[in-house]
mmCIF file of C-alpha atoms and ligand atoms in Angstrom:
data_model
loop_
_atom_site.group_PDB
_atom_site.id
_atom_site.type_symbol
_atom_site.label_atom_id
_atom_site.label_comp_id
_atom_site.label_asym_id
_atom_site.label_seq_id
_atom_site.Cartn_x
_atom_site.Cartn_y
_atom_site.Cartn_z
ATOM 1 C CA MET A 1 116.493 -26.747 -153.635
ATOM 2 C CA ALA A 2 115.741 -25.207 -157.017
ATOM 3 C CA GLN A 3 118.618 -23.264 -158.493
ATOM 4 C CA ILE A 4 118.244 -20.207 -160.716
ATOM 5 C CA ASN A 5 121.011 -19.392 -163.191
ATOM 6 C CA PRO A 6 120.567 -16.030 -164.971
ATOM 7 C CA SER A 7 121.905 -16.056 -168.526
ATOM 8 C CA ILE A 8 124.341 -13.226 -169.208
ATOM 9 C CA LEU A 9 123.335 -13.483 -172.908
ATOM 10 C CA SER A 10 120.395 -11.180 -172.156
ATOM 11 C CA ALA A 11 122.596 -8.635 -170.344
ATOM 12 C CA ASP A 12 124.298 -5.516 -171.707
ATOM 13 C CA PHE A 13 127.635 -6.843 -173.017
ATOM 14 C CA ALA A 14 129.249 -3.401 -172.601
ATOM 15 C CA ARG A 15 128.642 -3.624 -168.827
ATOM 16 C CA LEU A 16 129.242 -7.290 -168.080
ATOM 17 C CA ALA A 17 130.810 -6.837 -164.633
ATOM 18 C CA ASP A 18 127.903 -4.660 -163.427
ATOM 19 C CA GLU A 19 125.380 -7.028 -164.973
ATOM 20 C CA ALA A 20 126.994 -9.982 -163.180
ATOM 21 C CA LYS A 21 126.832 -8.081 -159.877
ATOM 22 C CA ALA A 22 123.156 -7.238 -160.483
ATOM 23 C CA VAL A 23 122.270 -10.929 -160.002
ATOM 24 C CA GLU A 24 124.497 -11.765 -157.037
ATOM 25 C CA GLY A 25 122.355 -14.090 -154.915
ATOM 26 C CA ALA A 26 121.706 -16.276 -157.951
ATOM 27 C CA ASP A 27 123.099 -19.804 -157.690
ATOM 28 C CA TRP A 28 125.232 -19.657 -160.828
ATOM 29 C CA LEU A 29 125.818 -17.185 -163.649
ATOM 30 C CA HIS A 30 125.031 -18.895 -166.973
ATOM 31 C CA VAL A 31 127.490 -17.932 -169.698
ATOM 32 C CA ASP A 32 126.508 -18.833 -173.271
ATOM 33 C CA VAL A 33 129.539 -19.414 -175.479
ATOM 34 C CA MET A 34 128.604 -19.516 -179.189
ATOM 35 C CA ASP A 35 131.054 -19.945 -182.063
ATOM 36 C CA ASN A 36 128.894 -19.127 -185.133
ATOM 37 C CA HIS A 37 129.402 -22.726 -186.356
ATOM 38 C CA PHE A 38 127.541 -25.012 -183.948
ATOM 39 C CA VAL A 39 124.881 -22.287 -183.703
ATOM 40 C CA PRO A 40 124.285 -19.272 -185.987
ATOM 41 C CA ASN A 41 125.423 -16.696 -183.415
ATOM 42 C CA LEU A 42 128.691 -15.487 -181.921
ATOM 43 C CA THR A 43 129.129 -14.355 -178.328
ATOM 44 C CA LEU A 44 132.276 -14.592 -176.219
ATOM 45 C CA GLY A 45 135.211 -16.845 -175.423
ATOM 46 C CA VAL A 46 137.893 -17.755 -172.919
ATOM 47 C CA PRO A 47 139.272 -14.224 -172.200
ATOM 48 C CA VAL A 48 135.812 -12.876 -171.318
ATOM 49 C CA VAL A 49 135.133 -15.859 -169.055
ATOM 50 C CA GLU A 50 138.441 -15.205 -167.274
ATOM 51 C CA SER A 51 137.432 -11.572 -166.701
ATOM 52 C CA LEU A 52 133.916 -12.519 -165.531
ATOM 53 C CA ALA A 53 135.361 -15.018 -163.051
ATOM 54 C CA ARG A 54 137.391 -12.168 -161.521
ATOM 55 C CA ALA A 55 134.415 -9.766 -161.569
ATOM 56 C CA THR A 56 131.889 -11.831 -159.598
ATOM 57 C CA ASP A 57 131.716 -14.239 -156.672
ATOM 58 C CA THR A 58 128.840 -16.101 -158.344
ATOM 59 C CA PRO A 59 130.185 -19.349 -159.830
ATOM 60 C CA LEU A 60 130.140 -19.557 -163.622
ATOM 61 C CA ASP A 61 128.033 -22.132 -165.473
ATOM 62 C CA CYS A 62 129.501 -22.124 -169.017
ATOM 63 C CA HIS A 63 127.240 -23.486 -171.752
ATOM 64 C CA LEU A 64 129.423 -24.224 -174.757
ATOM 65 C CA MET A 65 127.488 -24.077 -178.034
ATOM 66 C CA ILE A 66 130.616 -24.723 -180.039
ATOM 67 C CA GLU A 67 132.135 -27.274 -182.355
ATOM 68 C CA ASN A 68 135.028 -29.351 -181.067
ATOM 69 C CA PRO A 69 134.290 -29.018 -177.323
ATOM 70 C CA ASP A 70 136.791 -31.864 -176.786
ATOM 71 C CA GLN A 71 139.525 -29.340 -177.518
ATOM 72 C CA TRP A 72 138.037 -26.214 -175.957
ATOM 73 C CA ALA A 73 136.051 -27.227 -172.851
ATOM 74 C CA PRO A 74 139.114 -27.817 -170.611
ATOM 75 C CA GLN A 75 140.231 -24.243 -171.295
ATOM 76 C CA TYR A 76 136.989 -22.943 -169.795
ATOM 77 C CA VAL A 77 137.739 -24.823 -166.578
ATOM 78 C CA GLU A 78 141.179 -23.185 -166.517
ATOM 79 C CA ALA A 79 139.485 -19.812 -167.174
ATOM 80 C CA GLY A 80 137.533 -20.208 -163.922
ATOM 81 C CA ALA A 81 134.236 -21.900 -164.802
ATOM 82 C CA GLY A 82 132.780 -24.017 -161.988
ATOM 83 C CA SER A 83 130.574 -25.973 -164.377
ATOM 84 C CA VAL A 84 131.179 -26.658 -168.062
ATOM 85 C CA THR A 85 128.444 -27.928 -170.391
ATOM 86 C CA PHE A 86 129.298 -29.366 -173.806
ATOM 87 C CA HIS A 87 126.741 -30.481 -176.397
ATOM 88 C CA ALA A 88 126.247 -34.205 -177.034
ATOM 89 C CA GLU A 89 125.837 -33.426 -180.727
ATOM 90 C CA ALA A 90 129.278 -31.791 -180.905
ATOM 91 C CA ALA A 91 131.473 -33.940 -178.648
ATOM 92 C CA ALA A 92 133.604 -36.624 -180.288
ATOM 93 C CA ALA A 93 134.352 -38.438 -177.011
ATOM 94 C CA PRO A 94 131.824 -37.324 -174.355
ATOM 95 C CA VAL A 95 132.952 -39.764 -171.646
ATOM 96 C CA ARG A 96 136.610 -38.799 -171.977
ATOM 97 C CA LEU A 97 135.638 -35.117 -172.050
ATOM 98 C CA ALA A 98 133.408 -35.351 -168.945
ATOM 99 C CA ARG A 99 136.217 -37.104 -167.075
ATOM 100 C CA GLU A 100 138.701 -34.444 -168.133
ATOM 101 C CA ILE A 101 136.414 -31.612 -166.981
ATOM 102 C CA ARG A 102 135.959 -33.325 -163.596
ATOM 103 C CA ALA A 103 139.672 -34.083 -163.262
ATOM 104 C CA LYS A 104 140.421 -30.395 -163.786
ATOM 105 C CA GLY A 105 138.075 -29.535 -160.907
ATOM 106 C CA ALA A 106 134.790 -28.409 -162.486
ATOM 107 C CA ARG A 107 131.341 -29.977 -162.680
ATOM 108 C CA ALA A 108 130.843 -31.822 -165.977
ATOM 109 C CA SER A 109 127.607 -31.310 -167.856
ATOM 110 C CA MET A 110 126.183 -32.357 -171.218
ATOM 111 C CA ALA A 111 123.438 -30.622 -173.217
ATOM 112 C CA LEU A 112 120.833 -32.083 -175.564
ATOM 113 C CA LYS A 113 119.252 -30.058 -178.375
ATOM 114 C CA PRO A 114 115.454 -30.426 -178.652
ATOM 115 C CA ALA A 115 115.608 -33.218 -181.264
ATOM 116 C CA THR A 116 118.266 -35.248 -179.392
ATOM 117 C CA PRO A 117 116.755 -38.001 -177.216
ATOM 118 C CA VAL A 118 118.127 -38.787 -173.759
ATOM 119 C CA GLU A 119 117.795 -42.591 -173.984
ATOM 120 C CA PRO A 120 120.978 -43.270 -176.009
ATOM 121 C CA TYR A 121 122.930 -41.537 -173.215
ATOM 122 C CA GLU A 122 121.451 -43.490 -170.286
ATOM 123 C CA ASP A 123 124.676 -45.401 -169.543
ATOM 124 C CA LEU A 124 126.711 -42.197 -169.708
ATOM 125 C CA LEU A 125 124.698 -40.293 -167.085
ATOM 126 C CA PRO A 126 126.869 -41.389 -164.093
ATOM 127 C CA GLU A 127 129.807 -39.616 -165.763
ATOM 128 C CA LEU A 128 127.965 -36.289 -165.511
ATOM 129 C CA ASP A 129 127.152 -33.818 -162.741
ATOM 130 C CA MET A 130 124.359 -32.184 -164.747
ATOM 131 C CA LEU A 131 122.305 -32.815 -167.883
ATOM 132 C CA LEU A 132 120.963 -29.782 -169.763
ATOM 133 C CA ILE A 133 117.742 -30.213 -171.711
ATOM 134 C CA MET A 134 117.349 -27.366 -174.188
ATOM 135 C CA THR A 135 113.807 -26.020 -174.236
ATOM 136 C CA VAL A 136 114.497 -23.874 -177.329
ATOM 137 C CA GLU A 137 116.768 -24.436 -180.321
ATOM 138 C CA PRO A 138 120.138 -23.123 -179.086
ATOM 139 C CA GLY A 139 121.509 -19.881 -180.501
ATOM 140 C CA PHE A 140 119.444 -16.989 -179.197
ATOM 141 C CA GLY A 141 117.827 -15.643 -176.061
ATOM 142 C CA GLY A 142 114.209 -14.536 -175.894
ATOM 143 C CA GLN A 143 112.674 -17.480 -177.780
ATOM 144 C CA ALA A 144 109.380 -19.167 -176.857
ATOM 145 C CA PHE A 145 109.546 -22.188 -174.532
ATOM 146 C CA LEU A 146 108.993 -25.550 -176.286
ATOM 147 C CA ASP A 147 106.287 -27.392 -174.319
ATOM 148 C CA ILE A 148 107.044 -30.533 -176.309
ATOM 149 C CA MET A 149 110.224 -30.915 -174.234
ATOM 150 C CA LEU A 150 108.269 -31.615 -171.035
ATOM 151 C CA PRO A 151 107.997 -35.408 -171.652
ATOM 152 C CA LYS A 152 111.800 -35.570 -172.155
ATOM 153 C CA ILE A 153 112.310 -33.775 -168.823
ATOM 154 C CA ARG A 154 109.956 -36.292 -167.153
ATOM 155 C CA ARG A 155 111.705 -39.299 -168.710
ATOM 156 C CA THR A 156 115.105 -37.955 -167.657
ATOM 157 C CA ARG A 157 113.912 -37.459 -164.064
ATOM 158 C CA GLN A 158 112.767 -41.103 -164.100
ATOM 159 C CA LEU A 159 116.188 -42.266 -165.368
ATOM 160 C CA ILE A 160 117.899 -40.276 -162.593
ATOM 161 C CA ALA A 161 115.658 -41.965 -159.996
ATOM 162 C CA LYS A 162 116.071 -45.422 -161.568
ATOM 163 C CA HIS A 163 119.874 -45.212 -161.295
ATOM 164 C CA GLY A 164 119.896 -43.336 -157.964
ATOM 165 C CA LEU A 165 122.029 -40.531 -159.432
ATOM 166 C CA GLU A 166 122.916 -37.150 -157.923
ATOM 167 C CA LEU A 167 122.692 -35.634 -161.408
ATOM 168 C CA TRP A 168 121.260 -32.119 -161.640
ATOM 169 C CA LEU A 169 118.687 -31.559 -164.406
ATOM 170 C CA GLN A 170 118.909 -28.144 -166.038
ATOM 171 C CA VAL A 171 116.462 -26.524 -168.467
ATOM 172 C CA ASP A 172 117.435 -23.624 -170.700
ATOM 173 C CA GLY A 173 115.358 -21.539 -173.076
ATOM 174 C CA GLY A 174 112.132 -19.634 -172.574
ATOM 175 C CA VAL A 175 112.104 -20.238 -168.809
ATOM 176 C CA SER A 176 110.000 -17.533 -167.133
ATOM 177 C CA ALA A 177 107.294 -17.004 -164.521
ATOM 178 C CA ALA A 178 104.866 -18.466 -167.078
ATOM 179 C CA THR A 179 106.798 -21.706 -167.714
ATOM 180 C CA ILE A 180 109.062 -22.480 -164.735
ATOM 181 C CA GLU A 181 106.402 -24.352 -162.753
ATOM 182 C CA ARG A 182 105.777 -26.806 -165.605
ATOM 183 C CA CYS A 183 109.532 -27.455 -165.837
ATOM 184 C CA ALA A 184 109.818 -28.009 -162.087
ATOM 185 C CA GLU A 185 106.794 -30.308 -161.952
ATOM 186 C CA ALA A 186 108.305 -32.366 -164.798
ATOM 187 C CA GLY A 187 111.524 -32.801 -162.812
ATOM 188 C CA ALA A 188 113.969 -29.997 -163.617
ATOM 189 C CA ASP A 189 115.921 -28.557 -160.678
ATOM 190 C CA VAL A 190 118.272 -26.031 -162.301
ATOM 191 C CA PHE A 191 116.667 -23.234 -164.297
ATOM 192 C CA VAL A 192 118.416 -20.908 -166.740
ATOM 193 C CA ALA A 193 116.595 -17.634 -167.306
ATOM 194 C CA GLY A 194 117.909 -14.862 -169.545
ATOM 195 C CA SER A 195 115.246 -12.423 -170.685
ATOM 196 C CA ALA A 196 113.006 -13.211 -167.675
ATOM 197 C CA VAL A 197 115.783 -11.967 -165.347
ATOM 198 C CA TYR A 198 117.607 -9.259 -167.291
ATOM 199 C CA GLY A 199 114.378 -7.952 -168.819
ATOM 200 C CA ALA A 200 112.950 -7.359 -165.327
ATOM 201 C CA ASN A 201 113.156 -3.996 -163.553
ATOM 202 C CA ASP A 202 114.880 -5.696 -160.614
ATOM 203 C CA PRO A 203 116.898 -8.712 -161.817
ATOM 204 C CA ALA A 204 117.802 -9.873 -158.284
ATOM 205 C CA GLU A 205 114.130 -9.845 -157.277
ATOM 206 C CA ALA A 206 113.234 -11.752 -160.464
ATOM 207 C CA VAL A 207 115.719 -14.468 -159.438
ATOM 208 C CA ARG A 208 114.132 -14.747 -155.974
ATOM 209 C CA ALA A 209 110.597 -14.879 -157.402
ATOM 210 C CA LEU A 210 111.504 -17.590 -159.925
ATOM 211 C CA ARG A 211 113.186 -19.647 -157.187
ATOM 212 C CA THR A 212 110.098 -19.421 -154.960
ATOM 213 C CA GLN A 213 107.838 -20.520 -157.832
ATOM 214 C CA ALA A 214 110.120 -23.437 -158.750
ATOM 215 C CA GLN A 215 110.445 -24.621 -155.164
ATOM 216 C CA SER A 216 106.735 -24.717 -154.511
ATOM 217 C CA ALA A 217 106.079 -26.517 -157.821
ATOM 218 C CA THR A 218 108.795 -29.080 -156.976
ATOM 219 C CA ALA A 219 107.312 -29.634 -153.529
ATOM 220 C CA SER A 220 103.828 -30.215 -154.886
ATOM 221 C CA ALA A 221 105.128 -32.563 -157.614
ATOM 222 C CA GLY A 222 106.624 -34.738 -154.906
ATOM 223 C CA TRP A 223 109.924 -35.802 -156.479
ATOM 224 C CA ALA A 224 113.027 -35.279 -154.350
ATOM 225 C CA CYS A 225 115.435 -32.536 -155.397
ATOM 226 C CA GLY A 226 118.927 -33.609 -154.282
ATOM 227 C CA HIS A 227 120.430 -30.169 -153.519
HETATM 228 O O1 LIG B 301 121.576 -21.140 -174.395
HETATM 229 C C1 LIG B 301 120.721 -20.299 -174.573
HETATM 230 C C2 LIG B 301 120.248 -19.962 -175.950
HETATM 231 O O2 LIG B 301 120.895 -20.772 -176.853
HETATM 232 C C3 LIG B 301 120.093 -19.686 -173.387
HETATM 233 O O3 LIG B 301 120.935 -19.751 -172.255
HETATM 234 C C4 LIG B 301 119.434 -18.331 -173.523
HETATM 235 O O4 LIG B 301 120.306 -17.301 -173.242
HETATM 236 C C5 LIG B 301 118.268 -18.259 -172.580
HETATM 237 O O5 LIG B 301 117.616 -17.055 -172.769
HETATM 238 P P1 LIG B 301 116.025 -16.927 -172.484
HETATM 239 O O6 LIG B 301 115.355 -17.928 -173.391
HETATM 240 O O7 LIG B 301 115.846 -17.279 -171.036
HETATM 241 O O8 LIG B 301 115.723 -15.526 -172.792
HETATM 242 FE FE1 LIG B 302 122.415 -21.431 -172.420
#
């Protein structure tokens, strides 16, 4: 089943608890952590994640766009995140870090920026619960979807099938009613949407509509979605 994860980055940061509640019914709440070093933007950190975890029943999907995730990622598990994504480009020891995230009780996920290929990480995929393919350069919400990422999504779906993995394949950046079907057909099964959800008049309805679109595109593409 296709999963829709609204990105809190596009919400009103002065009303985070209400904004989290506005999308209850979503599969996960996507929380973009940016440190102004790995990306040229600064958002929120561990204390805010702790508060969000108390404010909503929706599990938190933390996307860490930070340097030194080896040091920081475990703290986001302790703060209450159910899934923690670190960037391949920033991690010093991705296998050790994925194992540590899992050992602490969260799903371990790794993200690839647009120019980072998936192939060098093929042997590492069994260590992960999810791979995130960025479909914009990380750092900001509201950017245009990069169509040139579709072949990478397709190749990753083939690697998942080749190794018989349970790995979820997430896309993040510019995902909307206009682009979600192409992502689903290419093989994505977890969809982050910021402006397409929080920019809608009814964010909860936007989540439902995106999920319906993704599910029918997945069904017609014919690859099996494992959840
Ligand atoms: O990680 C990021 C941006 O770096 C994303 O999670 C954005 O927050 C998605 O926003 P939209 O592109 O959907 O508006
Ligand atoms: Fe994100």
